[in-house]
Each structure stands twice: as structure tokens, then as C-alpha cells.
Amino acid sequence: MLEVERLEVSYGALAALHGVSVTVRPGEMVALVGPNGAGKSTLLKAIAGLLAPRAGAIRFEGKPVSAEPPQQIVERGVALVPEGRRLFARMTVRDNLELGAFTKRAQKERRARLERVYNIFPRLFERERQLAGSLSGGEQQMLALGRALMGLPRLLLLDEPSLGLAPRIVESIFSILAELHREGMSLLIVEQNIQAVLTLAERAYILARGAPS
Amino acid sequence: MILAQQLILGVLVGGLYGLAAAGLSLTFGVLRVLNVAHGELLMLGGYGTFWLFALWQFDPFLSLLGVGPALFVLGLVLYWALFQFVVRAHEETRIKNSLLIGFGLTLVFHSLAIRLWTADERAVTTDYAGAVLKVGIFAVPIVRLASLALAFVVLAALHLFLGKARWGRAIRATAEDWEAAALMGIPVGRVYLLAFALGTALAGVAGGLVSVSYSISPSIGLEWTLKALIVVVLAGLGSLFGSFAGGIVLGLAEATSVVFLGGPYREVVGLVLFLAILLVRPQGLFGSRG
Ligand SMILES: Nc1ncnc2c1ncn2[C@@H]1O[C@H](COP(=O)(O)OP(=O)(O)O)[C@@H](O)[C@H]1O
Ligand SMILES: [Mg+2]
């Protein structure tokens, strides 16, 4: 599904990843853990196309993605739920979800998909017309996840989905992720909450200072 | 009495300030570049309308249907040739580079206009140019009233587009967080292109209305860029109707100063307003952020 091989990414002169390899098989749920500043977010951003790698390869479903712009990667079925959620705070919940289905592929199935997301997160339906910025932390994470699902991903990348959330909400988010996993979605999850993620994931990688360990 | 009449005229010119500012605000809000040649683009729209009328007697209000799209295309070309290279840089560098390019364009368009069309002042004078609507003892020039109404309609249409259309939403999303927009599959480069071209088209339409209601010359650019900038500071970024209202506030302030201080202070009052807002409410009168 996803193969990352000896990936090197740097910010200017500062190398953030030196030779990281990660594999996610179809339908697999893989955890990526490691201390702050290890380069976990950098890895996910590089997979999503926001950062250009200096060396190494990223392949999705057998074909390279590392030379493609982010929109092409989304179109092919990779979605990233970024650290800090990055919602469009001044737009409504509904608009955020509609934007999640921007790609041609997702446009076609927008209606049905919206219904599906509202089924998974009834709270989002209740708040459909509210501004995303006015939601609680838990609701915002649901919206970030729902927005990513609107793009019909086959591989979901999640960057610290439990960050700053109450334990009860973390639990419900993780049970939804487990449900998606059961339905066949491939997931790569970065988490500080190691216990929660390790009970769900099939395998885990530990990243320390930009290198696998 | 004189004050009331001046205030009416102030509202009428204010609508055009608002329209000019909306275009500037759109490019600044989305691309984070400051296009100081905005007033020159407005000037070009004015000449387009003027020549369509002078050569072929096209009705100036109808000409806007051609001038708007023509300036839209000019915007596409300018973005493709120049501004696409600016937006690749980080934000502070963007502003600086865009200022340089903008001043360059200002010079080019200004001297080109003098070369082609001389430095004379021009205005579109249709049969109905002098028509006046009498409201009690007040006189409201019809073309200016029509210009105000059109400015409002154009902004309302743009508002609908940004609110409801697929690419309109993409523009707003990109303005808020371009990285998150890219993660939605939105081609950010194309959104920039579209927003810049729309901003240019807005300048063109505003220029057309200026040529009917007031007058144009190759050197009006700076003045209009300045007005637009003042309104953007007044209104804050991100709201078209904020720009419209801000334009009217500026028009009213100018009118008041003309009555109490005399004509020469007209230009000063805008700058004073500008500084006052920056000191007291840097996010703008209607804005929620800086
Ligand atoms: N935009 C950036 N510019 C410069 N350095 C960065 C940037 N983002 C992250 N870094 C650096 O790259 C390293 C990895 O960061 P990150 O991928 O965010 O780690 P993690 O997500 O594991 O906490 C850190 O040393 C961090 O300081
Ligand atoms: Mg991180």
C-alpha cells in the first residue's frame, strides 16, 4: 500500500529525517511513535506532498508519489489529518466537509459520503451551520477526521489525533478509527498516547531523531 | 444643507472606493501579496471603457461586460508572468517582492498610458451624463447612483460566488490556511491565479465606473491605490461588504472635511483616518483579525 524507503527530508540546512523507511500493507493499521521533534510530523507531511524529500522514495499502491503535488496525492487516495487539526475556522462545519470532497473523484460521491460522515458523527450534523472555530476540541477533531473521510481515502494518515482531548473523547475517536480499520481502511497513526494506539495497531515504528530505531 | 448634499456625494464615491478596495483585499487576503499597481489596473479599466465609448459609442455600463473579462485575462497574464514567482517565497519576502513588482508595473502602465493616450483627463460623457434625480432639495447625479448600485451588485455576486461555488469556497479556504487547502486536494496555485485575476477584474470594473462618474487620466493610479489601501485598513480583510461599508465611511469622511475644512484637505482626511485606525483598531472597523 505505502512504502517509504530511506527518506531524507530537511528544512533548509537542517536535516529532519535521515533515511527513514516505513511500510503500511493494505488494510493495516500502523503506529508511529517517538519523542517530540523526532520527525513524525515531517514524515507524514512528506507523504502527503507538503514537503519535498531530498532523497529516498515514497510509493503508494506501487507507484511513486514523491514528485507529485499534494492535490494529486489526495486524488490518488491518501488523506492527512494534520497536527492541530487545521480546520477552516471561519467557515461552517458543512463547508469544511464539502471542501474535503474537492477532488474530482470525491465530488461525484459527495452526497452519499456526507450522509455517511454525518452517520458516523451525528454531532457534526447537529452543528452543520456553526463555524468550525466555535466547536469544542473533540468536535473539531471529529470534523478534521470527517473532512478527511470526505475525500474517499484508502490510506489515512493521522498526526496526533488525541492531542489535548479528554480521555472519554479520545476513546470515542479511537473506536471510530478501529471501526474504519475493520472496514478495510489502511491507517498510519502518529501518537503520543502510546497505550491507546498500541492496543489497536498491528505494528509500530519508533522514530528517534529522524532515524528509525 | 451643503453638508447633506456633500454627504450624498460622499456615499456615491464611497461605493467606488469600496469596489476598488475589494479587489485589493482579495489579492492580499488570498495571495498575501500587496499589489500597489492596483490603481493602474483600475486606470486601464477606465481607459477601456472610455475608448469603447469614444470610438464606437458603446454604452459605458454595458462595456463593463467586456472590460471586466478583459482585465480578468490581463490578471491571468500578470500572475503567470510575474506574481506566480512571488507567491513561492515566504510571507515577509512575498510582501517585499510584490511591492517591487507592483511599483515596476505602476511605472510601466503609467508611462504606457501617457504614450498611448496622452496625459489629458478624460471622461465618458453619455447623453444621460448630466441627468439628475431630484430628491426634495437634493440633487443626485444618476450615473453616480447607477455606479454605486452596480458596485454593490458586483460585490454581492462575488460574495455569492465565494460563499457557494466550489472554486469560491476553495478561495476562502486557501485564504485561511493554504496548507490545509492543499491537503483537501485544492490546487493552491490555481486558486491564486483565479483570485488574482478576479482582483484585477474588480479593479477594471471600478475603473470603468470611475470613467463614467468622474474622470480618468494616466496618473490616477496612485490616488486610487491609496484610497483602496485606506479602505482595506479601515475595513479589515476578509469581508467584501466590510470593504463596501469602509469605502462609504471614507467617502463620508472626505465629504465632511470638504465642508468644514475645504477641498484641499480631502486627501488628508483619509490618511488621518488611516493612522487613527491603525493606532486604535489595527484589525479594522469590521475585521476580526489583522
Ligand atoms: N517548518 C519547520 N522549519 C524548520 N524546522 C522544522 C520545521 N518543522 C519541524 N522542524 C524541525 O524538524 C524536526 C522534526 O520536527 P517534527 O516533524 O515536527 O517532529 P515531531 O512531529 O516528531 O514532533 C524538529 O527538530 C523540528 O524542530
Ligand atoms: Mg508532530
Coordinates of C-alpha atoms and ligand atoms in Angstrom, one line a residue:
Chain A
M1 CA 0.0 0.0 0.0
L2 CA 2.6 2.5 1.2
E3 CA 6.3 2.1 1.0
V4 CA 8.7 4.8 2.3
E5 CA 12.3 4.0 1.6
R6 CA 15.3 5.7 3.1
L7 CA 13.6 9.0 3.1
E8 CA 15.6 12.2 3.8
V9 CA 13.8 15.5 4.4
S10 CA 15.4 18.7 5.5
Y11 CA 14.3 22.2 6.4
G12 CA 16.9 24.4 4.8
A13 CA 20.2 23.2 6.0
L14 CA 18.6 21.4 9.0
A15 CA 18.0 17.7 8.3
A16 CA 14.9 16.4 9.9
L17 CA 14.7 12.9 8.5
H18 CA 17.8 10.9 7.5
G19 CA 16.9 7.6 6.0
V20 CA 13.5 6.6 7.3
S21 CA 11.8 3.5 5.9
V22 CA 8.2 2.7 6.8
T23 CA 5.7 0.2 5.2
V24 CA 1.9 0.0 5.5
R25 CA 0.3 -3.0 4.0
P26 CA -3.3 -2.9 2.6
G27 CA -5.8 -2.8 5.4
E28 CA -3.1 -2.5 8.0
M29 CA -3.1 -0.1 11.0
V30 CA 0.4 1.0 11.8
A31 CA 1.5 3.2 14.7
L32 CA 4.4 5.7 14.6
V33 CA 5.7 6.8 17.9
G34 CA 8.7 8.7 19.2
P35 CA 9.6 11.8 21.2
N36 CA 8.9 15.4 20.3
G37 CA 10.9 16.7 17.5
A38 CA 11.7 13.2 16.2
G39 CA 10.3 14.0 12.8
K40 CA 7.0 12.2 12.9
S41 CA 5.0 15.2 11.5
T42 CA 7.7 15.8 8.9
L43 CA 7.3 12.2 7.7
L44 CA 3.5 12.5 7.3
K45 CA 3.8 15.9 5.6
A46 CA 6.3 14.4 3.1
I47 CA 4.0 11.5 2.3
A48 CA 1.1 14.0 1.8
G49 CA 3.3 16.0 -0.6
L50 CA 3.6 19.2 1.5
L51 CA 7.4 18.7 1.8
A52 CA 9.7 17.6 -1.0
P53 CA 12.1 14.9 0.1
R54 CA 15.8 15.4 -0.6
A55 CA 16.4 11.7 -1.2
G56 CA 14.6 8.4 -0.9
A57 CA 11.3 7.2 -2.3
I58 CA 7.7 7.1 -1.4
R59 CA 5.4 4.7 -3.2
F60 CA 1.6 4.4 -2.9
E61 CA 0.0 1.3 -4.4
G62 CA 3.2 0.6 -6.3
K63 CA 3.6 4.0 -8.0
P64 CA 5.9 6.8 -6.8
V65 CA 4.2 9.8 -5.2
S66 CA 7.2 11.8 -4.1
A67 CA 7.3 14.0 -7.3
E68 CA 3.6 14.8 -7.2
P69 CA 1.8 17.9 -5.8
P70 CA -0.4 17.4 -2.8
Q71 CA -3.7 17.6 -4.8
Q72 CA -2.6 14.7 -6.9
I73 CA -1.7 12.6 -3.9
V74 CA -5.2 13.3 -2.4
E75 CA -6.8 12.4 -5.7
R76 CA -5.0 9.0 -5.5
G77 CA -6.4 8.2 -2.1
V78 CA -4.1 9.5 0.6
A79 CA -5.5 11.8 3.2
L80 CA -3.7 13.5 6.1
V81 CA -5.4 14.7 9.3
P82 CA -2.8 17.2 10.3
E83 CA -1.4 18.0 13.7
G84 CA -3.6 20.7 15.3
R85 CA -6.5 19.8 13.0
R86 CA -6.1 22.9 10.8
L87 CA -9.8 23.4 10.2
F88 CA -11.1 26.3 8.2
A89 CA -12.2 28.1 11.4
R90 CA -14.2 30.8 9.8
M91 CA -16.2 28.5 7.6
T92 CA -19.2 26.3 8.6
V93 CA -18.9 22.7 9.5
R94 CA -20.8 21.9 6.3
D95 CA -18.4 24.0 4.2
N96 CA -15.4 22.2 5.8
L97 CA -16.8 18.9 4.9
E98 CA -17.7 19.9 1.3
L99 CA -14.1 21.1 0.9
G100 CA -12.9 17.7 2.0
A101 CA -14.6 16.4 -1.2
F102 CA -12.8 18.8 -3.5
T103 CA -11.2 16.3 -5.8
K104 CA -12.9 15.1 -8.9
R105 CA -13.1 11.5 -7.6
A106 CA -14.7 12.7 -4.4
Q107 CA -17.0 15.3 -6.0
K108 CA -19.1 12.5 -7.6
E109 CA -19.9 10.8 -4.4
R110 CA -20.2 13.8 -2.3
R111 CA -23.9 13.5 -1.2
A112 CA -23.7 9.8 -0.2
R113 CA -20.4 10.4 1.6
L114 CA -21.7 13.4 3.5
E115 CA -24.6 11.3 4.8
R116 CA -22.1 8.6 5.8
V117 CA -19.9 11.1 7.7
Y118 CA -23.0 12.5 9.5
N119 CA -23.9 9.0 10.4
I120 CA -20.5 8.4 12.0
F121 CA -20.5 11.8 13.7
P122 CA -24.1 12.8 14.4
R123 CA -22.7 15.8 16.4
L124 CA -21.4 17.3 13.1
F125 CA -24.9 17.1 11.6
E126 CA -26.3 18.9 14.6
R127 CA -23.7 21.7 14.2
E128 CA -23.8 21.8 10.4
R129 CA -24.3 25.5 10.2
Q130 CA -21.9 26.5 13.0
L131 CA -18.5 27.9 12.3
A132 CA -15.8 25.3 12.7
G133 CA -13.9 27.6 15.0
S134 CA -16.8 27.6 17.5
L135 CA -16.7 23.8 18.1
S136 CA -15.2 22.1 21.2
G137 CA -11.8 20.4 20.8
G138 CA -13.4 17.0 20.5
E139 CA -15.9 18.1 17.9
Q140 CA -13.1 19.8 16.0
Q141 CA -11.1 16.5 15.8
M142 CA -14.3 14.8 14.6
L143 CA -14.6 17.4 11.9
A144 CA -11.0 17.1 10.9
L145 CA -11.5 13.3 10.6
G146 CA -14.8 13.7 8.8
R147 CA -13.3 16.2 6.4
A148 CA -10.5 13.8 5.5
L149 CA -13.0 10.9 5.0
M150 CA -15.0 13.1 2.6
G151 CA -12.0 12.7 0.2
L152 CA -12.6 8.9 0.0
P153 CA -9.1 8.0 1.2
R154 CA -7.7 4.4 1.1
L155 CA -4.8 5.4 3.3
L156 CA -5.5 7.7 6.2
L157 CA -2.6 9.5 7.9
L158 CA -3.3 10.9 11.4
D159 CA -1.0 13.2 13.2
E160 CA -1.7 13.0 17.0
P161 CA -5.5 12.8 16.8
S162 CA -5.8 12.6 20.6
L163 CA -3.7 15.7 21.4
G164 CA -5.4 17.9 24.0
L165 CA -8.6 15.9 24.2
A166 CA -10.4 14.4 27.3
P167 CA -9.9 10.7 27.8
R168 CA -13.6 9.9 27.1
I169 CA -13.4 11.7 23.7
V170 CA -10.1 10.0 22.8
E171 CA -11.8 6.7 23.4
S172 CA -14.6 7.5 21.0
I173 CA -12.2 8.8 18.4
F174 CA -10.1 5.6 18.7
S175 CA -13.2 3.4 18.5
I176 CA -14.1 5.1 15.2
L177 CA -10.6 4.6 13.9
A178 CA -10.9 0.9 14.9
E179 CA -14.2 0.7 13.0
L180 CA -12.7 2.3 9.9
H181 CA -9.9 -0.2 10.2
R182 CA -12.3 -3.1 10.4
E183 CA -13.9 -1.9 7.2
G184 CA -10.6 -2.2 5.4
M185 CA -9.0 1.3 5.6
S186 CA -5.3 1.4 5.9
L187 CA -4.0 3.8 8.6
L188 CA -0.8 5.3 9.7
I189 CA -1.1 7.0 13.1
V190 CA 1.3 9.2 14.9
E191 CA 0.5 9.2 18.6
Q192 CA 1.9 10.3 22.0
N193 CA -0.8 8.2 23.6
I194 CA 1.2 5.0 23.1
Q195 CA -1.0 2.7 25.2
A196 CA -4.2 3.6 23.2
V197 CA -2.6 3.2 19.8
L198 CA -0.6 0.1 20.6
T199 CA -3.7 -1.9 21.6
L200 CA -5.2 -1.1 18.1
A201 CA -2.3 -1.1 15.7
E202 CA -0.8 -4.3 14.2
R203 CA 2.7 -2.9 14.1
A204 CA 4.5 0.1 15.4
Y205 CA 7.6 2.1 14.3
I206 CA 9.7 4.1 16.7
L207 CA 11.3 7.2 15.4
A208 CA 14.1 8.9 17.3
R209 CA 15.8 12.0 15.9
G210 CA 14.9 11.5 12.3
A211 CA 16.1 7.9 12.1
P212 CA 14.4 4.6 12.7
S213 CA 15.3 2.7 15.9
Chain B
M1 CA -27.8 71.7 3.7
I2 CA -24.5 71.8 1.9
L3 CA -23.3 69.2 4.3
A4 CA -26.2 66.9 3.4
Q5 CA -25.6 67.3 -0.3
Q6 CA -21.9 66.6 0.2
L7 CA -22.7 63.5 2.2
I8 CA -24.8 62.2 -0.6
L9 CA -21.9 62.6 -3.0
G10 CA -19.7 61.1 -0.4
V11 CA -21.7 57.9 -0.3
L12 CA -21.8 57.7 -4.0
V13 CA -18.0 58.0 -4.4
G14 CA -17.6 55.7 -1.4
G15 CA -19.2 52.8 -3.2
L16 CA -16.4 53.0 -5.8
Y17 CA -13.7 53.2 -3.1
G18 CA -15.3 50.0 -1.7
L19 CA -15.2 48.3 -5.1
A20 CA -11.5 49.3 -5.6
A21 CA -10.7 48.1 -2.1
A22 CA -12.5 44.8 -2.6
G23 CA -10.1 43.7 -5.4
L24 CA -7.0 44.7 -3.4
S25 CA -8.3 43.0 -0.3
L26 CA -9.0 39.8 -2.3
T27 CA -5.5 39.5 -3.7
F28 CA -3.9 40.5 -0.4
G29 CA -6.1 38.2 1.7
V30 CA -5.6 35.1 -0.6
L31 CA -2.1 35.5 -2.0
R32 CA -0.6 37.6 0.8
V33 CA 0.9 40.0 -1.8
L34 CA 0.3 43.7 -1.9
N35 CA -0.3 44.8 -5.5
V36 CA 0.4 48.5 -5.5
A37 CA -0.3 48.6 -9.2
H38 CA -4.0 48.1 -8.3
G39 CA -4.8 51.7 -9.1
E40 CA -3.1 51.4 -12.5
L41 CA -5.2 48.4 -13.3
L42 CA -8.2 50.5 -12.4
M43 CA -6.9 53.2 -14.7
L44 CA -6.7 50.7 -17.6
G45 CA -10.3 49.6 -17.0
G46 CA -11.2 53.3 -17.1
Y47 CA -9.5 53.8 -20.5
G48 CA -11.0 50.6 -21.9
T49 CA -14.5 51.9 -21.1
F50 CA -13.6 55.4 -22.3
W51 CA -12.3 54.2 -25.7
L52 CA -15.2 51.8 -26.3
F53 CA -17.4 54.8 -25.9
A54 CA -15.3 57.4 -27.7
L55 CA -14.6 55.1 -30.8
W56 CA -17.7 53.0 -31.1
Q57 CA -20.3 54.7 -28.8
F58 CA -20.6 51.6 -26.6
D59 CA -22.7 52.4 -23.5
P60 CA -20.2 52.5 -20.7
F61 CA -22.3 50.4 -18.3
L62 CA -22.6 47.7 -21.0
S63 CA -18.9 47.9 -21.8
L64 CA -18.2 46.6 -18.3
L65 CA -19.2 43.2 -19.6
G66 CA -16.2 43.4 -21.9
V67 CA -13.8 45.4 -19.7
G68 CA -14.2 43.1 -16.7
P69 CA -13.3 39.9 -18.6
A70 CA -10.5 41.7 -20.5
L71 CA -8.9 42.8 -17.2
F72 CA -9.5 39.2 -15.9
V73 CA -7.4 38.0 -18.7
L74 CA -4.8 40.7 -18.0
G75 CA -4.7 39.4 -14.4
L76 CA -4.1 35.9 -15.6
V77 CA -1.2 37.1 -17.7
L78 CA 0.3 39.2 -14.9
Y79 CA 0.1 36.3 -12.5
W80 CA 1.6 33.9 -14.9
A81 CA 4.4 36.2 -15.9
L82 CA 5.2 37.8 -12.6
F83 CA 3.3 37.1 -9.4
Q84 CA 3.5 33.3 -9.5
F85 CA 7.2 33.7 -8.7
V86 CA 6.4 35.9 -5.8
V87 CA 4.0 33.5 -4.1
R88 CA 6.6 30.8 -3.9
A89 CA 8.5 32.8 -1.2
H90 CA 7.7 33.0 2.5
E91 CA 5.3 35.6 3.7
E92 CA 7.6 38.5 4.5
T93 CA 9.6 38.1 1.4
R94 CA 6.3 37.9 -0.6
I95 CA 5.2 41.4 0.6
K96 CA 8.6 42.9 -0.2
N97 CA 8.9 41.3 -3.7
S98 CA 5.3 42.1 -4.5
L99 CA 6.0 45.8 -3.7
L100 CA 8.9 45.9 -6.0
I101 CA 7.0 44.2 -8.9
G102 CA 4.0 46.4 -8.1
F103 CA 6.0 49.7 -8.3
G104 CA 7.6 48.5 -11.5
L105 CA 4.1 47.8 -13.0
T106 CA 3.0 51.2 -11.8
L107 CA 5.7 52.9 -13.8
V108 CA 5.2 50.8 -16.9
F109 CA 1.4 51.3 -17.0
H110 CA 1.7 54.9 -16.2
S111 CA 4.2 55.8 -18.9
L112 CA 2.4 53.5 -21.4
A113 CA -0.8 55.3 -20.8
I114 CA 0.8 58.7 -21.3
R115 CA 2.4 57.4 -24.5
L116 CA -0.7 55.9 -26.0
W117 CA -3.4 58.2 -24.8
T118 CA -1.6 61.5 -23.6
A119 CA -1.8 62.9 -20.2
D120 CA -5.2 64.5 -20.8
E121 CA -8.0 64.0 -18.4
R122 CA -10.9 62.1 -20.0
A123 CA -14.4 61.2 -19.0
V124 CA -17.2 59.3 -20.7
T125 CA -20.0 61.8 -21.3
T126 CA -23.1 60.0 -22.5
D127 CA -26.4 61.7 -23.3
Y128 CA -27.6 60.9 -19.8
A129 CA -24.4 62.1 -18.2
G130 CA -25.9 65.2 -16.8
A131 CA -29.2 63.7 -15.6
V132 CA -30.0 64.3 -12.0
L133 CA -32.5 62.8 -9.7
K134 CA -34.2 65.4 -7.5
V135 CA -34.9 64.2 -4.0
G136 CA -36.6 67.1 -2.3
I137 CA -34.0 69.9 -2.5
F138 CA -31.1 67.4 -3.1
A139 CA -29.6 66.6 -6.5
V140 CA -28.4 63.0 -7.0
P141 CA -26.4 62.5 -10.3
I142 CA -28.0 59.5 -12.0
V143 CA -24.8 58.0 -13.3
R144 CA -23.1 58.1 -9.9
L145 CA -26.2 56.5 -8.4
A146 CA -26.1 53.8 -11.0
S147 CA -22.4 53.3 -10.4
L148 CA -23.0 52.8 -6.7
A149 CA -25.7 50.3 -7.4
L150 CA -23.5 48.4 -9.8
A151 CA -20.6 48.3 -7.4
F152 CA -23.0 46.8 -4.9
V153 CA -24.3 44.3 -7.3
V154 CA -20.8 43.2 -8.4
L155 CA -19.8 42.7 -4.8
A156 CA -22.9 40.8 -4.0
A157 CA -22.3 38.5 -6.9
L158 CA -18.8 37.9 -5.8
H159 CA -20.0 37.3 -2.3
L160 CA -22.3 34.6 -3.5
F161 CA -19.5 33.1 -5.6
L162 CA -17.2 32.9 -2.6
G163 CA -19.8 31.6 -0.4
K164 CA -21.4 28.9 -2.5
A165 CA -19.4 28.0 -5.6
R166 CA -16.9 25.2 -5.5
W167 CA -14.0 27.4 -6.5
G168 CA -15.3 30.2 -4.4
R169 CA -15.0 28.0 -1.3
A170 CA -11.6 27.0 -2.4
I171 CA -10.5 30.6 -2.5
R172 CA -11.8 31.2 1.0
A173 CA -10.2 28.0 2.3
T174 CA -6.8 28.9 0.7
A175 CA -7.0 32.4 2.3
E176 CA -7.4 30.9 5.7
D177 CA -4.8 28.1 5.5
W178 CA -3.2 27.3 2.2
E179 CA -1.5 24.1 3.5
A180 CA -4.8 22.7 4.8
A181 CA -6.4 23.7 1.5
A182 CA -3.7 21.7 -0.3
L183 CA -4.5 18.7 1.9
M184 CA -8.1 18.9 0.6
G185 CA -6.8 18.4 -2.9
I186 CA -7.2 22.1 -3.8
P187 CA -4.6 23.2 -6.4
V188 CA -3.4 26.2 -4.5
G189 CA -1.5 27.7 -7.4
R190 CA -4.7 27.7 -9.5
V191 CA -6.6 29.3 -6.7
Y192 CA -4.0 32.1 -6.5
L193 CA -4.3 32.6 -10.3
L194 CA -8.1 32.8 -10.0
A195 CA -8.1 35.2 -7.1
F196 CA -5.5 37.5 -8.7
A197 CA -7.5 37.6 -12.0
L198 CA -10.7 38.3 -10.1
G199 CA -9.0 41.1 -8.2
T200 CA -7.8 42.6 -11.5
A201 CA -11.2 42.3 -13.0
L202 CA -12.7 44.1 -10.0
A203 CA -10.2 46.9 -10.5
G204 CA -11.2 47.1 -14.1
V205 CA -14.9 47.4 -13.4
A206 CA -14.2 50.0 -10.7
G207 CA -12.1 52.0 -13.3
G208 CA -15.0 51.8 -15.8
L209 CA -17.4 53.3 -13.3
V210 CA -14.8 56.0 -12.4
S211 CA -14.6 57.0 -16.1
V212 CA -18.3 57.4 -16.2
S213 CA -18.9 59.1 -12.9
Y214 CA -15.7 61.1 -12.6
S215 CA -12.7 61.3 -14.8
I216 CA -9.5 59.4 -15.6
S217 CA -6.0 60.2 -16.6
P218 CA -2.8 58.2 -16.6
S219 CA -1.9 59.4 -13.2
I220 CA -5.0 58.5 -11.2
G221 CA -3.5 55.1 -10.2
L222 CA -1.6 56.1 -7.1
E223 CA -4.6 58.0 -5.7
W224 CA -6.8 55.0 -6.2
T225 CA -4.3 52.6 -4.8
L226 CA -4.1 54.8 -1.7
K227 CA -7.8 55.0 -1.3
A228 CA -8.1 51.3 -1.7
L229 CA -5.4 50.7 0.9
I230 CA -7.0 53.1 3.4
V231 CA -10.3 51.3 3.0
V232 CA -8.6 47.9 3.4
V233 CA -7.1 49.2 6.7
L234 CA -10.5 50.7 7.7
A235 CA -12.5 47.5 6.9
G236 CA -10.0 44.8 7.7
L237 CA -9.5 41.8 5.4
G238 CA -11.9 39.1 4.6
S239 CA -15.2 40.8 4.2
L240 CA -16.5 42.2 0.9
F241 CA -19.3 44.1 2.5
G242 CA -16.8 45.3 5.0
S243 CA -14.9 46.8 2.1
F244 CA -18.0 48.3 0.7
A245 CA -19.0 49.9 4.0
G246 CA -15.4 51.0 4.6
G247 CA -15.5 52.7 1.2
I248 CA -18.6 54.6 2.2
V249 CA -17.1 55.6 5.5
L250 CA -14.1 57.1 3.7
G251 CA -16.4 58.9 1.2
L252 CA -18.4 60.4 4.1
A253 CA -15.3 61.4 6.0
E254 CA -14.0 63.2 2.9
A255 CA -17.3 64.9 2.3
T256 CA -17.4 66.2 5.8
S257 CA -13.9 67.5 5.6
V258 CA -14.6 69.3 2.3
V259 CA -17.5 71.2 4.0
F260 CA -15.7 72.0 7.2
L261 CA -12.1 72.3 6.1
G262 CA -12.3 73.0 2.4
G263 CA -11.4 71.0 -0.7
P264 CA -7.6 70.7 -0.2
Y265 CA -8.0 68.7 2.9
R266 CA -10.0 66.0 1.2
E267 CA -6.9 63.8 0.6
V268 CA -5.5 64.4 4.0
V269 CA -8.5 63.2 5.9
G270 CA -8.2 59.7 4.5
L271 CA -4.7 59.4 5.7
V272 CA -5.6 60.7 9.1
L273 CA -8.3 58.1 9.3
F274 CA -5.8 55.5 8.2
L275 CA -3.4 56.4 11.0
A276 CA -6.2 56.6 13.6
I277 CA -7.5 53.2 12.7
L278 CA -4.0 51.7 12.8
L279 CA -3.5 53.1 16.3
V280 CA -6.9 52.2 17.8
R281 CA -8.2 49.2 15.9
P282 CA -5.5 47.6 13.8
Q283 CA -7.8 44.7 12.8
G284 CA -10.1 47.3 11.1
L285 CA -13.5 48.6 11.9
F286 CA -15.3 45.4 10.8
G287 CA -12.5 42.9 10.7
S288 CA -11.8 40.2 13.1
R289 CA -8.1 39.9 12.5
G290 CA -5.2 41.9 11.2
Ligands
LIG1 N1 8.8 24.4 9.5 C1 10.0 24.0 10.1 N2 11.1 24.7 9.9 C2 12.3 24.3 10.4 N3 12.4 23.2 11.2 C3 11.3 22.4 11.5 C4 10.0 22.8 10.9 N4 9.1 21.9 11.3 C5 9.8 21.0 12.1 N5 11.1 21.3 12.2 C6 12.2 20.6 12.9 O1 12.2 19.3 12.4 C7 12.4 18.3 13.4 C8 11.2 17.4 13.4 O2 10.0 18.0 13.7 P1 8.6 17.3 13.6 O3 8.5 16.5 12.4 O4 7.5 18.3 13.8 O5 8.7 16.3 14.9 P2 7.5 15.5 15.6 O6 6.3 15.6 14.9 O7 8.0 14.2 15.8 O8 7.4 16.2 17.0 C9 12.4 19.1 14.7 O9 13.8 19.3 15.1 C10 11.8 20.4 14.4 O10 12.4 21.5 15.1
MG2 MG 4.5 16.5 15.4

